[in-house]
PDB file of C-alpha atoms in Angstrom:
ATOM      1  CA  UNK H 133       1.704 -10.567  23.832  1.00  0.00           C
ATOM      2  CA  UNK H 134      -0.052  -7.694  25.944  1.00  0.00           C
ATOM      3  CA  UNK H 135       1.987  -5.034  24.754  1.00  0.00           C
ATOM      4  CA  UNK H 136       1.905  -5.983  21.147  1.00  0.00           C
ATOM      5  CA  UNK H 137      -0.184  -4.365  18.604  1.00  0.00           C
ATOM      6  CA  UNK H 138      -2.180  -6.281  15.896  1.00  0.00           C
ATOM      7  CA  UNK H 139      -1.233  -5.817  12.100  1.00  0.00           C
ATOM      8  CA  UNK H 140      -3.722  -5.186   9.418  1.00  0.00           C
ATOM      9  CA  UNK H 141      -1.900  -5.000   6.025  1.00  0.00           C
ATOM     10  CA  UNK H 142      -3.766  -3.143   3.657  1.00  0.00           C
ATOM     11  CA  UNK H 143      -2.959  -4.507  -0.365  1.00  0.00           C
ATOM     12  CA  UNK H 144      -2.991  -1.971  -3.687  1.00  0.00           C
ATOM     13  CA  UNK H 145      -4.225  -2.144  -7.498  1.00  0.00           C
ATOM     14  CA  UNK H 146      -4.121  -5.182  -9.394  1.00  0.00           C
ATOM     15  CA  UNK H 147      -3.362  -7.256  -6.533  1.00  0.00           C
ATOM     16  CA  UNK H 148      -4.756  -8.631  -3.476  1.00  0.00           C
ATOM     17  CA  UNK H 149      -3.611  -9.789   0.176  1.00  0.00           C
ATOM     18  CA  UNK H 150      -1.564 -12.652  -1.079  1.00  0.00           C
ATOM     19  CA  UNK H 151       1.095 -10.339  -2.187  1.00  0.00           C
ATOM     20  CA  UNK H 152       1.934  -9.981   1.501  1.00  0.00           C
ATOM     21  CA  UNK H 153       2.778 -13.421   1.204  1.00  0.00           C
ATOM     22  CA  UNK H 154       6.147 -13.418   2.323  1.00  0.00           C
ATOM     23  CA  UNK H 155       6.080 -10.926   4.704  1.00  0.00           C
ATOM     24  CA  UNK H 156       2.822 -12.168   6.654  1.00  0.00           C
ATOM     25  CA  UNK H 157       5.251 -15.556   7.572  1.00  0.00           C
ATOM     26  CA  UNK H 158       7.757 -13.249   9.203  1.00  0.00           C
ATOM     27  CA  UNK H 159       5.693 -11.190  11.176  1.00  0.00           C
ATOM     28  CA  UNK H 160       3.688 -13.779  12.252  1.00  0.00           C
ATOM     29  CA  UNK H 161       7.052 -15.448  13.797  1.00  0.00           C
ATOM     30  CA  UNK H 162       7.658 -12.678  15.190  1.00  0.00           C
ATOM     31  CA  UNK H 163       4.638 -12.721  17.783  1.00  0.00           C
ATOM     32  CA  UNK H 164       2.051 -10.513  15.836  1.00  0.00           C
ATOM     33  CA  UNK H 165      -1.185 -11.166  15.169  1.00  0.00           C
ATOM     34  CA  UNK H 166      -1.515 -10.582  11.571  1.00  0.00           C
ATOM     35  CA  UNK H 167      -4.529 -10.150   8.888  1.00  0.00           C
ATOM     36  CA  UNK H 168      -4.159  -9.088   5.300  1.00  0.00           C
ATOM     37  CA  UNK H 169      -7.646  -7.248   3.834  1.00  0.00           C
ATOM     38  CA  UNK H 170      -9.478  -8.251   0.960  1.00  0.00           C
ATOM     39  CA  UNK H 171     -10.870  -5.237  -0.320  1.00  0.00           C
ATOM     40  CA  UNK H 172     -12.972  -4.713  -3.866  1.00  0.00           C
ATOM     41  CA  UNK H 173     -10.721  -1.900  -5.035  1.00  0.00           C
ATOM     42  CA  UNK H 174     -14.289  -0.744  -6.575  1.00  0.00           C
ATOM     43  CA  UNK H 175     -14.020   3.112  -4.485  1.00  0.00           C
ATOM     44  CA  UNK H 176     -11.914   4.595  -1.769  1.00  0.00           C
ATOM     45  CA  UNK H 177     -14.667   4.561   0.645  1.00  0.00           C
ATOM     46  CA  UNK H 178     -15.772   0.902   0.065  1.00  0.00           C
ATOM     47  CA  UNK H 179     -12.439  -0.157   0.156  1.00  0.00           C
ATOM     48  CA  UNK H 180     -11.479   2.442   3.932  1.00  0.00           C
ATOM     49  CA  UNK H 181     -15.225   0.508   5.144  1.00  0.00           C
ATOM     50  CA  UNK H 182     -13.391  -2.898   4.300  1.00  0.00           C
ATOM     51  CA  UNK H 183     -10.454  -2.125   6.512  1.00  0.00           C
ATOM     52  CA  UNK H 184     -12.234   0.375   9.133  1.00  0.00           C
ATOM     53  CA  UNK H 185     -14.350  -3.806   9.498  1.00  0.00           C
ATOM     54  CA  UNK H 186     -10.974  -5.486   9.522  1.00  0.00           C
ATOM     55  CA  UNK H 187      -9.489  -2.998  12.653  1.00  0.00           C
ATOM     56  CA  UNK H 188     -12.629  -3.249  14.398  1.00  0.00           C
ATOM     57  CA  UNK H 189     -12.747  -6.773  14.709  1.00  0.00           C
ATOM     58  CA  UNK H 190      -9.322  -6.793  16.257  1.00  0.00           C
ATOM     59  CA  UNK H 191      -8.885  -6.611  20.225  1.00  0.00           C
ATOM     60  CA  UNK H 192      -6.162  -4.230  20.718  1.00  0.00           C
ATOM     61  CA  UNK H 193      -4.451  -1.278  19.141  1.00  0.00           C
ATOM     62  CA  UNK H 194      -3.564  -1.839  15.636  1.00  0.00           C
ATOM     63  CA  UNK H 195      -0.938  -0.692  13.236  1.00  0.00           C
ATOM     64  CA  UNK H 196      -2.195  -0.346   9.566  1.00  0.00           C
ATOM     65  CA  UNK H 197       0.054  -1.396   6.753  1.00  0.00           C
ATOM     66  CA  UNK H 198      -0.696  -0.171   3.211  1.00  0.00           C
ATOM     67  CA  UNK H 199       0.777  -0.949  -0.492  1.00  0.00           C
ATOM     68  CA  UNK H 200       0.426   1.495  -2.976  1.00  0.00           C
ATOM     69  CA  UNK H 201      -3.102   2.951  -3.504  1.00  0.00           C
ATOM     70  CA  UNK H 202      -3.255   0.809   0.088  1.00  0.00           C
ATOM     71  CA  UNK H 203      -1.739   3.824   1.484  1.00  0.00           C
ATOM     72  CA  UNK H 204      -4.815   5.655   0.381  1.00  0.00           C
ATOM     73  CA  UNK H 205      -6.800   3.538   2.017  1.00  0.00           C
ATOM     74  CA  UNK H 206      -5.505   3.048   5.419  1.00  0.00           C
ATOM     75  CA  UNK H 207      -5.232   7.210   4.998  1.00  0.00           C
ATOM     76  CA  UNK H 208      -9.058   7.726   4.815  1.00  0.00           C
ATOM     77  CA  UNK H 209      -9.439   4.421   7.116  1.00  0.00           C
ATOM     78  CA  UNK H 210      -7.487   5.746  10.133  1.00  0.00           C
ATOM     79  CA  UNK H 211      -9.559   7.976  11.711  1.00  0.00           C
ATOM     80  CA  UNK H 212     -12.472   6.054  11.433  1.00  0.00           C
ATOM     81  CA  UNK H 213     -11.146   3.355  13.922  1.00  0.00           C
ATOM     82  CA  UNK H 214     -10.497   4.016  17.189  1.00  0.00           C
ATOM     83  CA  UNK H 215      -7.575   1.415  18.339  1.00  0.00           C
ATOM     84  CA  UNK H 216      -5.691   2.170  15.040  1.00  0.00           C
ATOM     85  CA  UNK H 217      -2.303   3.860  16.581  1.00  0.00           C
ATOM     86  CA  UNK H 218       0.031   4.261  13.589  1.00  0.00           C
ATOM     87  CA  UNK H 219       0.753   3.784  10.238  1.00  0.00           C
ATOM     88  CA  UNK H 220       3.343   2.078   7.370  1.00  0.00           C
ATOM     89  CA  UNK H 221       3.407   2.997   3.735  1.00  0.00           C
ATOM     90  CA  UNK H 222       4.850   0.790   1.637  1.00  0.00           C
ATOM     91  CA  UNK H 223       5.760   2.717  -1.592  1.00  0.00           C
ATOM     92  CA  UNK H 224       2.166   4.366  -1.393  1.00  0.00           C
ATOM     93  CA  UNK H 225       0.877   7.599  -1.738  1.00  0.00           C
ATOM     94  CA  UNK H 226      -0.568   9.332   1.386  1.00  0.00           C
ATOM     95  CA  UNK H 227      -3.057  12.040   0.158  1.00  0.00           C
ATOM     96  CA  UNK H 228      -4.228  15.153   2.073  1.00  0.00           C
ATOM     97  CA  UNK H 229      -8.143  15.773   1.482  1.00  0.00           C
ATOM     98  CA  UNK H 230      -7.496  18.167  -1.730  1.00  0.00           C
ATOM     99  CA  UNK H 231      -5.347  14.973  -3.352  1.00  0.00           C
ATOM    100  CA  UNK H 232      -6.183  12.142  -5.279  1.00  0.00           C
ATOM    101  CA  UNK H 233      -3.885   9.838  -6.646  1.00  0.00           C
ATOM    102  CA  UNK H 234      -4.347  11.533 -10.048  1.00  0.00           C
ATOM    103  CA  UNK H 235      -3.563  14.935  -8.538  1.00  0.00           C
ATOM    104  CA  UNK H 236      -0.617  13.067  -7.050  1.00  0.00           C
ATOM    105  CA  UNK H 237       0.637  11.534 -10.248  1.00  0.00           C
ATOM    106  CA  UNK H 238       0.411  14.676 -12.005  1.00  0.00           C
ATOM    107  CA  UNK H 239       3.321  16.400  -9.858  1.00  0.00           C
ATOM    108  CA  UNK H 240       5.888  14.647 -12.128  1.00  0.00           C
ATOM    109  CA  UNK H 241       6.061  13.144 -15.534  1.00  0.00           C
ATOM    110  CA  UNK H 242       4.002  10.178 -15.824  1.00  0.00           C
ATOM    111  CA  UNK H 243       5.537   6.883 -14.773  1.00  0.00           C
ATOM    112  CA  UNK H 244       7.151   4.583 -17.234  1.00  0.00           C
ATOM    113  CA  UNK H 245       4.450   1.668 -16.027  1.00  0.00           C
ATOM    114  CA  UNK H 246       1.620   4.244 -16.736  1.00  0.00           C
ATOM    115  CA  UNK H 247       1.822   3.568 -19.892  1.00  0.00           C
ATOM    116  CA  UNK H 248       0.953  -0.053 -19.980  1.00  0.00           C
ATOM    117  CA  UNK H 249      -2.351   0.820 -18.009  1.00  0.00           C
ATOM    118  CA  UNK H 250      -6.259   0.564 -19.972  1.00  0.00           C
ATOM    119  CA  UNK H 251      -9.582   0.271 -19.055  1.00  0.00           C
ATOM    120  CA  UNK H 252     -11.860  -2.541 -19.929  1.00  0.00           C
ATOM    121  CA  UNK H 253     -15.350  -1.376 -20.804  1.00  0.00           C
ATOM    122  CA  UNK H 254     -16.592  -1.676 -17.151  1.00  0.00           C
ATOM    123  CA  UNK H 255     -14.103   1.701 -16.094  1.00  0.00           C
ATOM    124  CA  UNK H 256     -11.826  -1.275 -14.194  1.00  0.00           C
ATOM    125  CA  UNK H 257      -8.200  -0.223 -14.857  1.00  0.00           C
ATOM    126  CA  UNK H 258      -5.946  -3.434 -15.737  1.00  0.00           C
ATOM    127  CA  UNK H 259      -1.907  -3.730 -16.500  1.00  0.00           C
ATOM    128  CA  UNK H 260      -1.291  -5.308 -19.702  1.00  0.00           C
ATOM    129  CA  UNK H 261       0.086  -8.842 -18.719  1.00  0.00           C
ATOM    130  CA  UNK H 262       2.277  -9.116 -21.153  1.00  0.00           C
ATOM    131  CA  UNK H 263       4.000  -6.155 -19.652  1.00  0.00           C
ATOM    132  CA  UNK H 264       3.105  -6.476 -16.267  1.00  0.00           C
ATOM    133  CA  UNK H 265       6.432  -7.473 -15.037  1.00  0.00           C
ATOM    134  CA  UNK H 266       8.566  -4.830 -16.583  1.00  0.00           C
ATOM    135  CA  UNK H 267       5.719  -2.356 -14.797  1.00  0.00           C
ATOM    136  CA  UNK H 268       5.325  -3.317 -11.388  1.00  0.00           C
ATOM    137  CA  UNK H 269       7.871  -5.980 -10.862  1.00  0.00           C
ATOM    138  CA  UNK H 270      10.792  -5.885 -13.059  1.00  0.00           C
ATOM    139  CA  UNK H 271      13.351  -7.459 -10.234  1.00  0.00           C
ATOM    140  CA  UNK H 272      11.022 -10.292  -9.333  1.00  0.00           C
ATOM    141  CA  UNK H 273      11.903 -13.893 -10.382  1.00  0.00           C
ATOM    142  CA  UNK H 274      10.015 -14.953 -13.218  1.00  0.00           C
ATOM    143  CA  UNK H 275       7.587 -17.797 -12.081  1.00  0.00           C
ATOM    144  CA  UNK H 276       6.342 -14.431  -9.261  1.00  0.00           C
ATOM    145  CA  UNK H 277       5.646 -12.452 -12.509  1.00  0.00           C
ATOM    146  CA  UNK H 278       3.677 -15.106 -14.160  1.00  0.00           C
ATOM    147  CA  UNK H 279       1.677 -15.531 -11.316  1.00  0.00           C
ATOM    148  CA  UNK H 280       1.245 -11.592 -10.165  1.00  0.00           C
ATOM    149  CA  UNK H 281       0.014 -11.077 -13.915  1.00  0.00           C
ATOM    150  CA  UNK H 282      -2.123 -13.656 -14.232  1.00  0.00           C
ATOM    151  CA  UNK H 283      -3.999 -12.984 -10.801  1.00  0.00           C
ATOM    152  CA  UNK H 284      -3.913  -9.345 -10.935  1.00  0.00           C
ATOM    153  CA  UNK H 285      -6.874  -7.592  -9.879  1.00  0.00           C
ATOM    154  CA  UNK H 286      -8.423  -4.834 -11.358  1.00  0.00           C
ATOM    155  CA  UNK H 287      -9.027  -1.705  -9.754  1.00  0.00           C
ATOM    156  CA  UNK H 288     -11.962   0.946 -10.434  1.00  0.00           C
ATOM    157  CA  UNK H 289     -10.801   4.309 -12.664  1.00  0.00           C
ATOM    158  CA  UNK H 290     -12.519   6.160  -9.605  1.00  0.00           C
ATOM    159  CA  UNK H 291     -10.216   5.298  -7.286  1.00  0.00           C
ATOM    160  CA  UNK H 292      -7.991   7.162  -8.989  1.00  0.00           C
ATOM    161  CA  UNK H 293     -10.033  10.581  -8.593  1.00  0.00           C
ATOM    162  CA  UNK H 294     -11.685  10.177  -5.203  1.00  0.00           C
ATOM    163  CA  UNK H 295     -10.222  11.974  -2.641  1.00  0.00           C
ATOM    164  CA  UNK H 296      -9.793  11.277   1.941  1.00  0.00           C
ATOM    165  CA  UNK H 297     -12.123  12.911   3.705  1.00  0.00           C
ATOM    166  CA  UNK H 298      -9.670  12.684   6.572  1.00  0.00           C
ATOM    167  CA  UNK H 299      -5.724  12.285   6.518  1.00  0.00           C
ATOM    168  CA  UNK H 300      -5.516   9.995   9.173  1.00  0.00           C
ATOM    169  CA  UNK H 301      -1.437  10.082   8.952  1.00  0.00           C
ATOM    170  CA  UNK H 302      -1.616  13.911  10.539  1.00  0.00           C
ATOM    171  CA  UNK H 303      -2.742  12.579  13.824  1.00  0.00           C
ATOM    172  CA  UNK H 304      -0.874   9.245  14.183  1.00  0.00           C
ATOM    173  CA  UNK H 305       3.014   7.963  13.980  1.00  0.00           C
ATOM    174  CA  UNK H 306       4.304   7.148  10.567  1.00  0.00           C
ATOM    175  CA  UNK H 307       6.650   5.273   8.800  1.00  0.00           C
ATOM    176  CA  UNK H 308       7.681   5.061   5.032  1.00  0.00           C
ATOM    177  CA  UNK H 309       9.443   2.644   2.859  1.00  0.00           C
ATOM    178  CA  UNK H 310      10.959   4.336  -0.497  1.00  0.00           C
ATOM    179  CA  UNK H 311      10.949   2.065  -3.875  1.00  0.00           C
ATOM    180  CA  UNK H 312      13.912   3.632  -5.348  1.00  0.00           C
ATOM    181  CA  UNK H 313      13.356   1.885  -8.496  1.00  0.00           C
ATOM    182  CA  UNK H 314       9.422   2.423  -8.434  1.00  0.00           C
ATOM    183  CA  UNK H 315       8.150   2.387 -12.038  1.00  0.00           C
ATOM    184  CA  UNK H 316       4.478   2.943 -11.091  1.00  0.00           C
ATOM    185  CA  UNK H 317       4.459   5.410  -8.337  1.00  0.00           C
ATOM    186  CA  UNK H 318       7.708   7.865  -9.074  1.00  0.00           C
ATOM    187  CA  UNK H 319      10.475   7.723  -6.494  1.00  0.00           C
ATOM    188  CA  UNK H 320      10.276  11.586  -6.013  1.00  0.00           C
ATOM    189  CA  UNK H 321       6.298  11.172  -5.179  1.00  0.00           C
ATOM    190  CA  UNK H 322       7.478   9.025  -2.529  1.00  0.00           C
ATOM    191  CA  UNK H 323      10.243  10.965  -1.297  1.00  0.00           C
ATOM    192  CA  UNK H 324       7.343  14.110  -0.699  1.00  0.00           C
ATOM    193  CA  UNK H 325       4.954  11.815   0.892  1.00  0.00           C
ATOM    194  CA  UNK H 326       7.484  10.453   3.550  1.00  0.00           C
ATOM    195  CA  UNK H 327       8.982  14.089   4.313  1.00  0.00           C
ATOM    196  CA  UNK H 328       5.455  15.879   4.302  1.00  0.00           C
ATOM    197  CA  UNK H 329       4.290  12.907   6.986  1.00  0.00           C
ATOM    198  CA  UNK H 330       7.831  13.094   8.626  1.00  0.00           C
ATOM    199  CA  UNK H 331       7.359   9.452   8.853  1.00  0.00           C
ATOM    200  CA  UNK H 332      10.499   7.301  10.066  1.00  0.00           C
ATOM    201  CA  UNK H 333      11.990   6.341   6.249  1.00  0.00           C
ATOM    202  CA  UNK H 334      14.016   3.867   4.474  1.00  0.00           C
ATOM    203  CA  UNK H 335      14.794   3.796   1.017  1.00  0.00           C
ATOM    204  CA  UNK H 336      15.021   0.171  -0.900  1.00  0.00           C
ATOM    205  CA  UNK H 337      16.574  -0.105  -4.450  1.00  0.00           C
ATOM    206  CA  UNK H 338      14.095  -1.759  -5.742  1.00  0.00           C
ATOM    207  CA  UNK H 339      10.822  -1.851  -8.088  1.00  0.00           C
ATOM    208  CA  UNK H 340       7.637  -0.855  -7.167  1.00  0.00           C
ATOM    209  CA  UNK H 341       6.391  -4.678  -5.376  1.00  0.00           C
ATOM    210  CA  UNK H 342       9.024  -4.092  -2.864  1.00  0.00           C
ATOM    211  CA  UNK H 343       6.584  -6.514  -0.004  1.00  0.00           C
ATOM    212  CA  UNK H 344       7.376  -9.372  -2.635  1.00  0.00           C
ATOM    213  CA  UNK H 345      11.236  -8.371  -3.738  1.00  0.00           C
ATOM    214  CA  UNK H 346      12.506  -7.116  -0.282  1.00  0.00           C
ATOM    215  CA  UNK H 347       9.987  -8.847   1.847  1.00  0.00           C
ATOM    216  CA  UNK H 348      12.984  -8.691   4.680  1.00  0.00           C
ATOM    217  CA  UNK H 349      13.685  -5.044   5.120  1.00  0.00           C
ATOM    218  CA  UNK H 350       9.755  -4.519   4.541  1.00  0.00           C
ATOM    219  CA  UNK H 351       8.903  -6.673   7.422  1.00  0.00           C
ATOM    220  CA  UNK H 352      11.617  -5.263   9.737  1.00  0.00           C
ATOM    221  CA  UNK H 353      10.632  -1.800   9.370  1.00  0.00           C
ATOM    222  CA  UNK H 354       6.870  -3.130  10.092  1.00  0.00           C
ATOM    223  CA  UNK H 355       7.726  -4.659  12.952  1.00  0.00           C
ATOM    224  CA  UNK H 356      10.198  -1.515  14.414  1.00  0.00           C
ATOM    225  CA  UNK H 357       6.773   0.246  13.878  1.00  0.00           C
ATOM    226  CA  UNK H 358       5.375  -2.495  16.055  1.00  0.00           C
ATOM    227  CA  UNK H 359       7.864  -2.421  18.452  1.00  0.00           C
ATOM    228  CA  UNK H 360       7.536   1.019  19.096  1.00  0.00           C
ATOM    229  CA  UNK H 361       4.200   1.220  19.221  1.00  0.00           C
ATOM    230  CA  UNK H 362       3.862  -1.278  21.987  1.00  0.00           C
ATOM    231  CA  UNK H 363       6.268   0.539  24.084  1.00  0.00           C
TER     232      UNK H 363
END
């Protein structure tokens, strides 16, 4: 256990750390020592301060794992922990300090789950629920829909315009997992991040909650991070 690193994994919008449910098992059997943040998806910095927390109270190096807009996040927390020594996205974006995850959007035509997206009157973005499935999970068994929909959490509108004061994945080893069927965050947004990072990348055909339909091949390529890492 010396050698290995620890394993923060870092959740997106309209969801929390239970949707690393099945890949938290497999990790952990693997050796790791494994946390999942709970972060109030109310700003970018509130949310990198909830994870900067998490690393710190680790003993260790530590590999951050992010979903989503959890790519985001473990992007603006990197450099602001120490024994943080590499990074996973898990069909996430992965802004420089000019981006946002507007700007980001914008680069291609809106995706097809955009368009089941509103505000409440608080500026908290939610998925409609009765369309939540064919948004963000259309290849996940039914019951997992249900229950994704109903918990969903909702995440501020500013998230979606503040931008990294640091790109932590410049300095650090990366690795990217493609949703090839991504109806949230568009396949070719993906494909940019990964080659602009030159992060170690495999592409899954599947939708955008890849950590809950592929938890397998998401966990592997976590822990070949790992492994590498604690060379």
């Amino acid at each position: 256990m010396a050698n290995k690193v620890n394993i923060v994994l870092v959740h997106g919008a309209w969801g929390d750390g239970g949707h690393w449910h099945s890949v938290i098992p497999i990790l952990h059997g693997a050796g790791y020592t494994v946390v999942a943040s709970q972060h109030p998806l109310t700003s970018l910095a509130d949310d990198a301060e909830t994870v900067r927390r998490l690393a710190e109270s680790l003993e260790g190096p530590t590999l951050l794992v992010g979903h989503s807009y959890g790519g985001a996040v473990i992007t603006e927390a990197a450099s602001k922990c120490p024994n943080v020594v590499g990074l996973v996205f898990i069909a996430a974006f992965a802004p420089d300090v000019t981006e946002s995850l507007g700007i980001l959007l914008g680069r291609t035509d809106p995706p097809p789950g955009g368009a089941n997206i509103a505000p409440d009157k608080y500026g908290f973005l939610w998925i409609n629920r009765e369309k939540f499935g064919e948004s963000f999970c259309q290849d996940l068994d039914k019951d997992s829909i249900t229950v994704m929909a109903a918990a969903q959490k909702p995440i501020s509108g500013k998230c979606f315009e503040d931008k990294p004061t640091n790109a932590g994945w410049k300095n650090l080893p990366n690795w990217y997992q493609i949703s090839e069927q991504d109806r949230m965050i568009p396949p070719a947004t993906q494909q940019f991040l990964a080659e602009r990072m030159k992060a170690t990348t495999i592409s899954l055909d599947t939708s955008h909650a890849s950590l809950a339909t592929r938890p397998k091949e998401v966990a592997e390529l976590i822990l070949k991070a790992a492994a590498e890492l604690g060379k």
